[in-house]
Short mmCIF file of N, CA and C and ligand atoms in Angstrom, two decimals:
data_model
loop_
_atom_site.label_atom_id
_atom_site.label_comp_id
_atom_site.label_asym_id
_atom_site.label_seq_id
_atom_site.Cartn_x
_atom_site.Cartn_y
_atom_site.Cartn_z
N UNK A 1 -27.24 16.43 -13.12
CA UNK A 1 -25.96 15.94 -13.65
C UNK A 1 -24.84 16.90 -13.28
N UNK A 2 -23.94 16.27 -12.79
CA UNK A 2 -22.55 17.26 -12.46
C UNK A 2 -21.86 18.22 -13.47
N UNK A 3 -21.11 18.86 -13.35
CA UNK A 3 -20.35 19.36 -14.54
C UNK A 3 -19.12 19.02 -13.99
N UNK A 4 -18.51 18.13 -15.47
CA UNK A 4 -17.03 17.52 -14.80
C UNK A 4 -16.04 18.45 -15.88
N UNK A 5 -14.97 19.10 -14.62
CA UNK A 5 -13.83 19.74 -15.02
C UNK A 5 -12.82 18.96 -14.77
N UNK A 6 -11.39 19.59 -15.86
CA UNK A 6 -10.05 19.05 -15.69
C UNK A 6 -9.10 20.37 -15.19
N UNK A 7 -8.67 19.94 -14.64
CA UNK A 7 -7.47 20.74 -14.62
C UNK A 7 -6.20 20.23 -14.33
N UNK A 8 -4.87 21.44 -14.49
CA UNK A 8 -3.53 20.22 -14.56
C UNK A 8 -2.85 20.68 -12.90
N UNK A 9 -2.70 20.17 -12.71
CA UNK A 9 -1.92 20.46 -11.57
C UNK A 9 -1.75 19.55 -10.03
N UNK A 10 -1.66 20.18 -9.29
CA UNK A 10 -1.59 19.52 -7.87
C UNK A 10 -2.40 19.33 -7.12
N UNK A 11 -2.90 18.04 -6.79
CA UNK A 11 -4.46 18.02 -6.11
C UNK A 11 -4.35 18.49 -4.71
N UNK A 12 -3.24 18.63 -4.29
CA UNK A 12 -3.53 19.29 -2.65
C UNK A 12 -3.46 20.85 -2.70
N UNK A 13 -3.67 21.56 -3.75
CA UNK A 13 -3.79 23.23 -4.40
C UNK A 13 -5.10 23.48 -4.47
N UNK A 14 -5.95 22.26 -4.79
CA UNK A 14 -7.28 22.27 -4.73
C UNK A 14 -8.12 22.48 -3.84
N UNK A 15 -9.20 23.09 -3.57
CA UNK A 15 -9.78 23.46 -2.85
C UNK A 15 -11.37 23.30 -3.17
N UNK A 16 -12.04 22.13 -2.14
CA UNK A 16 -13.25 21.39 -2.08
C UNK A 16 -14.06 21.27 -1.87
N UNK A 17 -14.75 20.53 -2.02
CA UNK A 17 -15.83 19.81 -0.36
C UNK A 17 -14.95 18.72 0.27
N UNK A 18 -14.83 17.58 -0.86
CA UNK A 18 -14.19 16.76 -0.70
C UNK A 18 -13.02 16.44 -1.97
N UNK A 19 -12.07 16.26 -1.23
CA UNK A 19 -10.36 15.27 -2.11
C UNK A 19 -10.27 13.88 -2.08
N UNK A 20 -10.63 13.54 -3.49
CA UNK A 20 -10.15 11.75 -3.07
C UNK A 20 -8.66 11.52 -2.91
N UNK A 21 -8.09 10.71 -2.66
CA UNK A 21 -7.13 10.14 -1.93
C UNK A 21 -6.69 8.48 -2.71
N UNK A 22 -5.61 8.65 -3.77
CA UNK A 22 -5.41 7.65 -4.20
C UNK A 22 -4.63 6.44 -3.71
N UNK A 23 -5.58 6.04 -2.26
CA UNK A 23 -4.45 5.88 -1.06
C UNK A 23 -4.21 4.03 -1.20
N UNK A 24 -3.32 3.81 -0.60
CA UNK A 24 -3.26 2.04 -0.55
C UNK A 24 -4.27 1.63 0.71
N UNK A 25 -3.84 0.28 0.37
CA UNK A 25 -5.21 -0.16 1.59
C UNK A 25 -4.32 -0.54 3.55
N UNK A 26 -3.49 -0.25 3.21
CA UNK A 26 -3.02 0.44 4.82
C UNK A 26 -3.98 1.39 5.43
N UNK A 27 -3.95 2.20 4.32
CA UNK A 27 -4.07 4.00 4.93
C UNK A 27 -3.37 4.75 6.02
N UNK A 28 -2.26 4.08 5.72
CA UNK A 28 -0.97 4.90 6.30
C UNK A 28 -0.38 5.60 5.64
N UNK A 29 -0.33 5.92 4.57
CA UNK A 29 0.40 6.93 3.87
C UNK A 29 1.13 6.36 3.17
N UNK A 30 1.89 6.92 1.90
CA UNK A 30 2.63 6.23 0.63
C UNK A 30 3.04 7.42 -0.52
N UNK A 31 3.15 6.69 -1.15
CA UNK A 31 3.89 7.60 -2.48
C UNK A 31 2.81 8.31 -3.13
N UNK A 32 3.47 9.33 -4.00
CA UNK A 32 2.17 9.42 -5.18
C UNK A 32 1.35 10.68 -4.37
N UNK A 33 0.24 10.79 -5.13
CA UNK A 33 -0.79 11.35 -4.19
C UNK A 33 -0.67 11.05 -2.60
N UNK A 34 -1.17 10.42 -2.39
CA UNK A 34 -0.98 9.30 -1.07
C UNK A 34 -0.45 10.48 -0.19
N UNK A 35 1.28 10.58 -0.64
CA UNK A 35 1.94 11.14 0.23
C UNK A 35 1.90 12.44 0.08
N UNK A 36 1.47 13.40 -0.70
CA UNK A 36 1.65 14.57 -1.05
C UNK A 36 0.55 15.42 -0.37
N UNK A 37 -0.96 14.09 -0.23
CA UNK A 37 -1.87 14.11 1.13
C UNK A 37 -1.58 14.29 2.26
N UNK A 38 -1.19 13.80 2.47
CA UNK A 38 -0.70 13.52 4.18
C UNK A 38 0.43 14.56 4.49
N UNK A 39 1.50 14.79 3.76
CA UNK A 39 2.42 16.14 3.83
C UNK A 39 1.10 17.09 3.87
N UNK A 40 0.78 17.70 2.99
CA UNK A 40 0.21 18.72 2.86
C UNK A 40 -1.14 19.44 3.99
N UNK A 41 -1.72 17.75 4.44
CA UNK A 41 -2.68 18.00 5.24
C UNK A 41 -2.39 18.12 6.52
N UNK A 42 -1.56 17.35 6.68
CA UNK A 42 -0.74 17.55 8.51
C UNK A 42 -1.30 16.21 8.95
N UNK A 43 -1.02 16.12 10.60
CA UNK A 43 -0.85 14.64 10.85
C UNK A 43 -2.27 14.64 11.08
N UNK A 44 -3.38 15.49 11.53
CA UNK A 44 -4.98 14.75 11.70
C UNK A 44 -5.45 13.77 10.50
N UNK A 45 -5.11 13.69 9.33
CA UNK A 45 -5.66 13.01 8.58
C UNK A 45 -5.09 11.31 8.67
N UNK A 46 -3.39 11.20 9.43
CA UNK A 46 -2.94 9.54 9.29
C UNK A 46 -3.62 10.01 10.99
N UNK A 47 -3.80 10.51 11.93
CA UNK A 47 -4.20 10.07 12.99
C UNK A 47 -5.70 9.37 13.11
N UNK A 48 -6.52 10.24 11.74
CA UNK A 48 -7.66 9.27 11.83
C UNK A 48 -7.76 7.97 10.83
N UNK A 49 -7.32 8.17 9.97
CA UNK A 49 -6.48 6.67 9.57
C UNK A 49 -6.44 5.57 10.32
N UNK A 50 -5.46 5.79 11.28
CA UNK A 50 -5.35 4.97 12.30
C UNK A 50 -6.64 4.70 13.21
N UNK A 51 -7.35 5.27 13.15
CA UNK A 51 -8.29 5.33 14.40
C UNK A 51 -9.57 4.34 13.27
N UNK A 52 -9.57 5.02 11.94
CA UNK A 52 -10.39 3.83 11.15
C UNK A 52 -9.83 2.15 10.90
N UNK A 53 -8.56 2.36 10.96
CA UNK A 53 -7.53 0.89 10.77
C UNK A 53 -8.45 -0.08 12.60
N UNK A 54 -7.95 0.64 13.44
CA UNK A 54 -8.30 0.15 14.69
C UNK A 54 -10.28 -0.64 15.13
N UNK A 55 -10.72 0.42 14.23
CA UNK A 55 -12.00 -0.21 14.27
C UNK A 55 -12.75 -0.67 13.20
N UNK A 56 -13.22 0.56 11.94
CA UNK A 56 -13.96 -0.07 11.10
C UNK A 56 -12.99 -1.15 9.64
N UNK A 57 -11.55 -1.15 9.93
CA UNK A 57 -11.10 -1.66 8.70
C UNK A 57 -9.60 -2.37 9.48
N UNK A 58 -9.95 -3.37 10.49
CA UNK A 58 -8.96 -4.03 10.68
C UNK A 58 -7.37 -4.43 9.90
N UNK A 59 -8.11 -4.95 8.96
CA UNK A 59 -7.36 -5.56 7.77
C UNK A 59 -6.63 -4.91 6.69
N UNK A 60 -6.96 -3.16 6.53
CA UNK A 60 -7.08 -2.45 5.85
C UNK A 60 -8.40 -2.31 4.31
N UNK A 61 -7.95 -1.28 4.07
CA UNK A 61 -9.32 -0.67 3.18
C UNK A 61 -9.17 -1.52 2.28
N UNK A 62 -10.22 -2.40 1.31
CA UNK A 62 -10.28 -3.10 0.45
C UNK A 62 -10.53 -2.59 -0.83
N UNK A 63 -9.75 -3.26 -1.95
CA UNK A 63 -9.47 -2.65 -3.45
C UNK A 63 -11.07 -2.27 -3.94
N UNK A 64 -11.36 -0.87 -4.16
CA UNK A 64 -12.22 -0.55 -4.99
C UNK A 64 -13.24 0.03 -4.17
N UNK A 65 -12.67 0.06 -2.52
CA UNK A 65 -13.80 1.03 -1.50
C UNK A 65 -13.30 1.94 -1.77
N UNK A 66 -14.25 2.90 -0.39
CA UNK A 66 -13.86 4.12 0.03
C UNK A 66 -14.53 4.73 1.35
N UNK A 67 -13.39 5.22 1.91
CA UNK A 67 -13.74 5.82 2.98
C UNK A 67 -13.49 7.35 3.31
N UNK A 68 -13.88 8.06 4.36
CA UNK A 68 -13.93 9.64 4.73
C UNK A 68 -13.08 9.72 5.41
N UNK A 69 -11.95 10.80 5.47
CA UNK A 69 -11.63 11.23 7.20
C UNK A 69 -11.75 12.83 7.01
N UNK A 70 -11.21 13.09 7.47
CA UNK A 70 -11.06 14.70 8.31
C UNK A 70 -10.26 14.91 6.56
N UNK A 71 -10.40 16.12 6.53
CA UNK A 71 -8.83 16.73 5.48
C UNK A 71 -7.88 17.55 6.03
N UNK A 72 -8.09 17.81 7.00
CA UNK A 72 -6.62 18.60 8.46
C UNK A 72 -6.74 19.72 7.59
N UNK A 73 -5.76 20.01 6.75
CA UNK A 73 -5.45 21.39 6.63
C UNK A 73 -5.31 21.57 5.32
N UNK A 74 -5.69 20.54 4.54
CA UNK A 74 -6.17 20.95 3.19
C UNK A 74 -7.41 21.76 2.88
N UNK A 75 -7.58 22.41 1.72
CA UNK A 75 -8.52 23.62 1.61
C UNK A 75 -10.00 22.72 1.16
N UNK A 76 -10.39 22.01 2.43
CA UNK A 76 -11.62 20.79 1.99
C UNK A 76 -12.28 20.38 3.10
N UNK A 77 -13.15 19.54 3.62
CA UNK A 77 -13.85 19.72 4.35
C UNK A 77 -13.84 17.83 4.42
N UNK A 78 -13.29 17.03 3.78
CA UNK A 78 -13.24 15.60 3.68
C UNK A 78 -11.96 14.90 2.73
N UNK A 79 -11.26 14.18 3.40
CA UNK A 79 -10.63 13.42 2.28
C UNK A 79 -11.17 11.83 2.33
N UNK A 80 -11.26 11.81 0.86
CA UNK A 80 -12.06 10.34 0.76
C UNK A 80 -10.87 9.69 0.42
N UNK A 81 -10.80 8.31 0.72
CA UNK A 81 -9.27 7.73 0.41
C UNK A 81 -10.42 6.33 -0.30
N UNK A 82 -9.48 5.87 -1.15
CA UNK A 82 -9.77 5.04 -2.06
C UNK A 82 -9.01 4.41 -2.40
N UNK A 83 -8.92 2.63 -2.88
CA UNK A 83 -7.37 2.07 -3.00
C UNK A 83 -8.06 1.21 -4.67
N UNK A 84 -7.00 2.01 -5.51
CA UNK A 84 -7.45 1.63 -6.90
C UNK A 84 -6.76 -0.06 -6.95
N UNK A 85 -6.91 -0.82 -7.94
CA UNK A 85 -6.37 -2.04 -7.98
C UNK A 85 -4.63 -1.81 -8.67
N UNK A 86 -4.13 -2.50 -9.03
CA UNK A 86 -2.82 -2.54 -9.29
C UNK A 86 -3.14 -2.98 -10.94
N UNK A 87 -2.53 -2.25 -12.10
CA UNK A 87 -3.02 -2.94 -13.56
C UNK A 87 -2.42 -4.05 -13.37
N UNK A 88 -3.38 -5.29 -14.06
CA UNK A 88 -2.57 -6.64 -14.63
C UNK A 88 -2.93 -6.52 -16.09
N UNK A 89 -2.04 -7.26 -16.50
CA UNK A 89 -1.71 -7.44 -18.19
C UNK A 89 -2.72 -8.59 -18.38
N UNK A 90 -2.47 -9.63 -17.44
CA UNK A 90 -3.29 -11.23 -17.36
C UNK A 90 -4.86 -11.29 -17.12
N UNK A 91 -5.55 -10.25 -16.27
CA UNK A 91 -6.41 -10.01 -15.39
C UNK A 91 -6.88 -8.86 -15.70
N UNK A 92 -8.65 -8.92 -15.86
CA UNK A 92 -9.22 -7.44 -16.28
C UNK A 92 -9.89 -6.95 -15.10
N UNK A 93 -9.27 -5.62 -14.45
CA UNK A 93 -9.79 -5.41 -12.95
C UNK A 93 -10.00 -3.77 -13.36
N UNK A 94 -10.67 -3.66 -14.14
CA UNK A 94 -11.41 -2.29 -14.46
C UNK A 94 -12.73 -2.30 -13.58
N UNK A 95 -13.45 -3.58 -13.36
CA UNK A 95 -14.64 -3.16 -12.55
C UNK A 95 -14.17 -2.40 -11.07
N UNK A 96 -12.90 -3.08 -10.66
CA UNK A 96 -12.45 -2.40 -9.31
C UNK A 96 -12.22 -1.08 -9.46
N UNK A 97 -11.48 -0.54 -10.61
CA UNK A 97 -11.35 0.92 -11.00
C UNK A 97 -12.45 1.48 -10.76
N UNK A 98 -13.30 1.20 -11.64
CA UNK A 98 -14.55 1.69 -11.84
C UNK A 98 -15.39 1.71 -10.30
N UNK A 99 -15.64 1.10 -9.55
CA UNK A 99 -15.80 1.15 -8.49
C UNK A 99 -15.05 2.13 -7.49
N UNK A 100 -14.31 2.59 -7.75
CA UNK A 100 -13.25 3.25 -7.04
C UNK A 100 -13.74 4.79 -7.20
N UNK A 101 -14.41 4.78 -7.85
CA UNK A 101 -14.88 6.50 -8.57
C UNK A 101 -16.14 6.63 -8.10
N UNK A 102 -17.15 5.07 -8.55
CA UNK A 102 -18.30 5.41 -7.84
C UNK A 102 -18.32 4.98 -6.15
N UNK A 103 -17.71 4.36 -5.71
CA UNK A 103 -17.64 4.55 -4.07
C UNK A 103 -17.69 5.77 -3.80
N UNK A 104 -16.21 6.54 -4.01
CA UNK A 104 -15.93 7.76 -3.77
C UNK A 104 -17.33 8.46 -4.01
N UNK A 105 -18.19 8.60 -4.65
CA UNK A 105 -19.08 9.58 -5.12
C UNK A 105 -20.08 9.37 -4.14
N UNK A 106 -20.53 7.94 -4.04
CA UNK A 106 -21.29 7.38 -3.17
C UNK A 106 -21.20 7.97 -1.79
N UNK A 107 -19.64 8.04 -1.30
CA UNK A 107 -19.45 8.48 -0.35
C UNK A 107 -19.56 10.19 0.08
N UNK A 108 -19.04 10.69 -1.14
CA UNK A 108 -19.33 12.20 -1.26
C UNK A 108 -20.83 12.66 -1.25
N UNK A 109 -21.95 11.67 -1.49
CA UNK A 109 -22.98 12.57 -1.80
C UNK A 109 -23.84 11.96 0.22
N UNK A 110 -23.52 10.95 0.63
CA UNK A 110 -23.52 10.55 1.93
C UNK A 110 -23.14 11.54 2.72
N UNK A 111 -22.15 12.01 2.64
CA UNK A 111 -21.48 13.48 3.31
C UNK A 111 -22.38 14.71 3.32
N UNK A 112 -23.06 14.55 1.90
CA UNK A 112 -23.18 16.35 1.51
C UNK A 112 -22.26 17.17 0.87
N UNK A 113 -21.48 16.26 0.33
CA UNK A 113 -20.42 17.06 -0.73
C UNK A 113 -20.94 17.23 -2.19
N UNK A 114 -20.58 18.83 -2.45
CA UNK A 114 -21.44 18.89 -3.75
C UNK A 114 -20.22 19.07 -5.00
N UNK A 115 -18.76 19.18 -3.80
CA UNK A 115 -17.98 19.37 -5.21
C UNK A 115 -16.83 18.41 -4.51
N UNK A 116 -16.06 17.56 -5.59
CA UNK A 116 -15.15 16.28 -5.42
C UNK A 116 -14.35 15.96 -6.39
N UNK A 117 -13.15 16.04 -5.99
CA UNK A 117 -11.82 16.34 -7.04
C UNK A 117 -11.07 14.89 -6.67
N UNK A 118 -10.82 14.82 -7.87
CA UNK A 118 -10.34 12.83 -8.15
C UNK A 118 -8.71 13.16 -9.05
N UNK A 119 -8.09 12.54 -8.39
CA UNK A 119 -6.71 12.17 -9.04
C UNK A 119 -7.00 11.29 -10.38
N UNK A 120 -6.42 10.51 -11.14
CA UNK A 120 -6.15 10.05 -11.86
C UNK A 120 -5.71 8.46 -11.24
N UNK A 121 -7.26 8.09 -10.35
CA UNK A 121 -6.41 6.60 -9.93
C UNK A 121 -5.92 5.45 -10.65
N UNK A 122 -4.76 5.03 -9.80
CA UNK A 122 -4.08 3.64 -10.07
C UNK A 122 -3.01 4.24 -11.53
N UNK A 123 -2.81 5.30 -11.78
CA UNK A 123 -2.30 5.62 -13.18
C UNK A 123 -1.07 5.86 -12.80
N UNK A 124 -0.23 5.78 -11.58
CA UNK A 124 1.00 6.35 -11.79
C UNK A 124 1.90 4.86 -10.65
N UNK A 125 2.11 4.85 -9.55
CA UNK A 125 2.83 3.69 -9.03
C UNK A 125 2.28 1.64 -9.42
N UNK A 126 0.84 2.44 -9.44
CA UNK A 126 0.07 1.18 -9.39
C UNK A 126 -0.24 0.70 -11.20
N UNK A 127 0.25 1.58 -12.15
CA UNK A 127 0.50 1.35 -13.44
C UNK A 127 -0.41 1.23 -14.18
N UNK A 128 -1.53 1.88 -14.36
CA UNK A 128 -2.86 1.61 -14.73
C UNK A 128 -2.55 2.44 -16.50
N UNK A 129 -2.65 2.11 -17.32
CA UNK A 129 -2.17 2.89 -18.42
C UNK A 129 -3.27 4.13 -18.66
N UNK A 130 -2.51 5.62 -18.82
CA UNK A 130 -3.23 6.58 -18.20
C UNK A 130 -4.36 6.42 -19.48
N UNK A 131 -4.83 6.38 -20.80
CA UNK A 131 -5.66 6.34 -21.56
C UNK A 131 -7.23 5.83 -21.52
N UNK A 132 -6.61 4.71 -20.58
CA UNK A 132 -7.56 3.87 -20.31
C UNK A 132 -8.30 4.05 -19.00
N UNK A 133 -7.06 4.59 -18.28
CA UNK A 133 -8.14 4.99 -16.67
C UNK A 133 -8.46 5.89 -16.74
N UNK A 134 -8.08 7.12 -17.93
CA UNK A 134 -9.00 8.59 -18.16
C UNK A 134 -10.48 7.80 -18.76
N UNK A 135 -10.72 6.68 -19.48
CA UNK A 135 -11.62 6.56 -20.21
C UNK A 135 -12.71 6.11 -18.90
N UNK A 136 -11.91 4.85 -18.47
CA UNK A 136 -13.01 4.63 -17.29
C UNK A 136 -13.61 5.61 -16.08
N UNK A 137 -12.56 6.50 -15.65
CA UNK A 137 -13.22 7.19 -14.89
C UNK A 137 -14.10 8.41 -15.27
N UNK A 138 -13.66 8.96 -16.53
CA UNK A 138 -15.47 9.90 -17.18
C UNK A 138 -16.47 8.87 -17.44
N UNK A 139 -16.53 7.50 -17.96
CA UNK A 139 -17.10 6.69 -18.46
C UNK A 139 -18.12 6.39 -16.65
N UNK A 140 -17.30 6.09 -15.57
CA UNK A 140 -18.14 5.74 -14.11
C UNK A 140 -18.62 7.16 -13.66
N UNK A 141 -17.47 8.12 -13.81
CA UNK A 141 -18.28 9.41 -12.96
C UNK A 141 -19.93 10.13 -13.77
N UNK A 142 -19.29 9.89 -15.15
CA UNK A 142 -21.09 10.11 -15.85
C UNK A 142 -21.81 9.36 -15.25
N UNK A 143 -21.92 8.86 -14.86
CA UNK A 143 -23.41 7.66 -15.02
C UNK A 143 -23.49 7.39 -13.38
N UNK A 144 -22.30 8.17 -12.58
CA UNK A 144 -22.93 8.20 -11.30
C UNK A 144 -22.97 9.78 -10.55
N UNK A 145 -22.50 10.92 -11.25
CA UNK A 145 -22.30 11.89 -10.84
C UNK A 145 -23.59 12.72 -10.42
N UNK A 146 -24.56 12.04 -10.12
CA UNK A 146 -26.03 12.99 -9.89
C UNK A 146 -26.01 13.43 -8.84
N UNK A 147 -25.12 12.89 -7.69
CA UNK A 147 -24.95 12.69 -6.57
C UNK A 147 -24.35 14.01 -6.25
N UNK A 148 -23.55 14.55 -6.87
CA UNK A 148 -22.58 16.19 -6.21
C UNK A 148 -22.76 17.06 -7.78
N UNK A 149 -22.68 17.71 -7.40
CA UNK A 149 -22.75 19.08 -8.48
C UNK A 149 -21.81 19.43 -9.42
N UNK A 150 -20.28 19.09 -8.58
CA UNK A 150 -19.14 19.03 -9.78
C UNK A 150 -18.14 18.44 -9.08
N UNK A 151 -17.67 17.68 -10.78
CA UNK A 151 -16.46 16.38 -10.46
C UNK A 151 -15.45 17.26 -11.04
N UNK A 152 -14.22 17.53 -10.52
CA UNK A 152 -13.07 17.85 -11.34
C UNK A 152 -11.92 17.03 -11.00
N UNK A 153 -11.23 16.32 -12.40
CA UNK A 153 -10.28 16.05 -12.53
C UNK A 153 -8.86 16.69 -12.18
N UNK A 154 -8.34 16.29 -11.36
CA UNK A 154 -6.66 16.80 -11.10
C UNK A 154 -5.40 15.76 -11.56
N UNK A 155 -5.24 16.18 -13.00
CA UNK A 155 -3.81 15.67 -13.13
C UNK A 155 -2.68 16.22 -12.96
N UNK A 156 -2.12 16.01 -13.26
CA UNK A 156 -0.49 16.23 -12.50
C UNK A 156 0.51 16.41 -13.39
N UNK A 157 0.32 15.86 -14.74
CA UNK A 157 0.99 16.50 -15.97
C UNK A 157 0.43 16.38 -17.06
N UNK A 158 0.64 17.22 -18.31
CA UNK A 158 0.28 17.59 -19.75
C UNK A 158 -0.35 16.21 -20.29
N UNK A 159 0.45 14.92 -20.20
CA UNK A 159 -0.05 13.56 -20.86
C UNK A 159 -1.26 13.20 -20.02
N UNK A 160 -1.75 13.33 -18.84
CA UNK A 160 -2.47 12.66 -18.27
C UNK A 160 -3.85 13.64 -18.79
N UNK A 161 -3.65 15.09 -18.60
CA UNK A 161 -4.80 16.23 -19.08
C UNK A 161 -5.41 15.42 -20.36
N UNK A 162 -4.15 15.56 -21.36
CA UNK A 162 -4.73 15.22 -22.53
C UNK A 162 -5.52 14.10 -22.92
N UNK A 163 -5.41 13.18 -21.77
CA UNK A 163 -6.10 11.75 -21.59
C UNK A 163 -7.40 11.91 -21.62
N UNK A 164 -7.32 13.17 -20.72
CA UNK A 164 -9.04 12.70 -19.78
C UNK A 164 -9.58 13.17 -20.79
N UNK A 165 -8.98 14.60 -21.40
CA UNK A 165 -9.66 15.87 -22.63
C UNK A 165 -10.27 14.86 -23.68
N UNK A 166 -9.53 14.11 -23.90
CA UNK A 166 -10.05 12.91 -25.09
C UNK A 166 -11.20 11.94 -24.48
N UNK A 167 -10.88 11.73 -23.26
CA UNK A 167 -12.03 10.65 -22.69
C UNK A 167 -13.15 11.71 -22.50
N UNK A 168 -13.05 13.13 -22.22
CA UNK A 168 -14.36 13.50 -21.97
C UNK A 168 -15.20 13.69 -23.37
N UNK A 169 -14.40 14.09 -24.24
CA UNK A 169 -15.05 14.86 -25.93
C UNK A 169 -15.74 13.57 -26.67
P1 ADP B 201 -1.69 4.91 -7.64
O1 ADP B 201 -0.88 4.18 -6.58
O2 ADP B 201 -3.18 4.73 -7.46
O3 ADP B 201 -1.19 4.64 -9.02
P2 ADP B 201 -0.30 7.49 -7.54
O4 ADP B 201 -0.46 8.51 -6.48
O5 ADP B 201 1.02 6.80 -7.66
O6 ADP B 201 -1.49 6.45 -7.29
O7 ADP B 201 -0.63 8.11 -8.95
C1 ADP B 201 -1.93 8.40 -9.42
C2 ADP B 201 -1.85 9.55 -10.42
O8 ADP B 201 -1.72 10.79 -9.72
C3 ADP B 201 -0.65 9.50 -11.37
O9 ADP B 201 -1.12 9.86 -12.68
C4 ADP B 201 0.30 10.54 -10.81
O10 ADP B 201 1.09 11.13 -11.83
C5 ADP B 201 -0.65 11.55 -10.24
N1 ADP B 201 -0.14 12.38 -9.13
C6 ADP B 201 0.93 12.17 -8.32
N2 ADP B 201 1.04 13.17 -7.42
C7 ADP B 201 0.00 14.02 -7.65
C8 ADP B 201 -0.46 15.24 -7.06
N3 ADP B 201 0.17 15.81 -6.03
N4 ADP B 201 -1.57 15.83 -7.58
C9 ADP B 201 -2.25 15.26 -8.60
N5 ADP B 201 -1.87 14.12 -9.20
C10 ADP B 201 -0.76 13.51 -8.74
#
């Protein structure tokens, strides 16, 4: 079983095996995490982007995969990009969330990654209310984390920490 940490801050400060990537299903780059990726890592990571767009994901990456590239020049050895769903009020698309954590893991332990640091997906452009996606994602990474050795949480401010702190206790 993993040992899952939080911490507050900036996920491209982090330093890995692997960084998930709370990316859209382009995988061209965007707001949010997204972009703070791709600044931080330099251009090898949208060059292989592109090179996955061209062959294995025509259409772009579909809600609730995940895929690998390079991490360029982040302190990591993989960025996994992942495209959380968008919250609906009408529509319950937590299984896609939830999927979004265990792909990623799926994909991390495929690699050989024993340690894998997760944003807080779909919680900030894509509107996921942060309470609830702290709950689901300790709620998926328990029950799939056998796979890497340690999951740590990276939020980005005080309300989102306090989310997960409650979803983990
Ligand atoms: P999504 O489109 O999946 O909602 P965002 O990147 O907009 O993805 O936001 C996801 C979460 O990540 C939000 O809670 C946001 O506050 C947080 N966030 C934004 N930038 C960073 C960063 N550099 N490091 C860690 N978390 C971040």
């Amino acid at each position: 079983m993993a040992t899952i940490r939080l911490v507050q801050g900036d996920i491209t400060s982090e330093s890995a095996d692997a960084i998930v990537n709370a990316a859209n299903s382009s995988l061209l780059g965007g707001g949010g995490v997204d972009g703070a990726i791709h600044r931080r890592g330099g251009p090898a990571i949208l060059a292989e982007c592109r090179r996955l767009r061209e062959t294995d994901y025509p259409a772009g990456l579909p809600t609730g995969q995940a895929v690998a590239s390079t991490a360029g020049d982040l302190n990591a050895r993989w960025v996994i990009h992942t495209v959380g769903p968008v919250w609906s009020q009408s529509e319950d698309r937590s299984a896609l969330l939830a999927s979004c954590y265990r792909e990623s893991l799926r994909v991390a332990g495929e690699l050989g990654a024993s340690t894998v640091v997760f944003p807080a997906i779909s919680t900030g452009v894509y509107g996921w209310p942060m309470d609830d996606g702290a709950r689901i994602a300790i709620e998926t990474v328990r029950s799939f984390a056998h796979v890497v050795e340690e999951v740590r949480f990276v939020l980005f401010d005080a309300h989102g920490y306090r989310a997960f702190e409650t979803a983990l206790s």
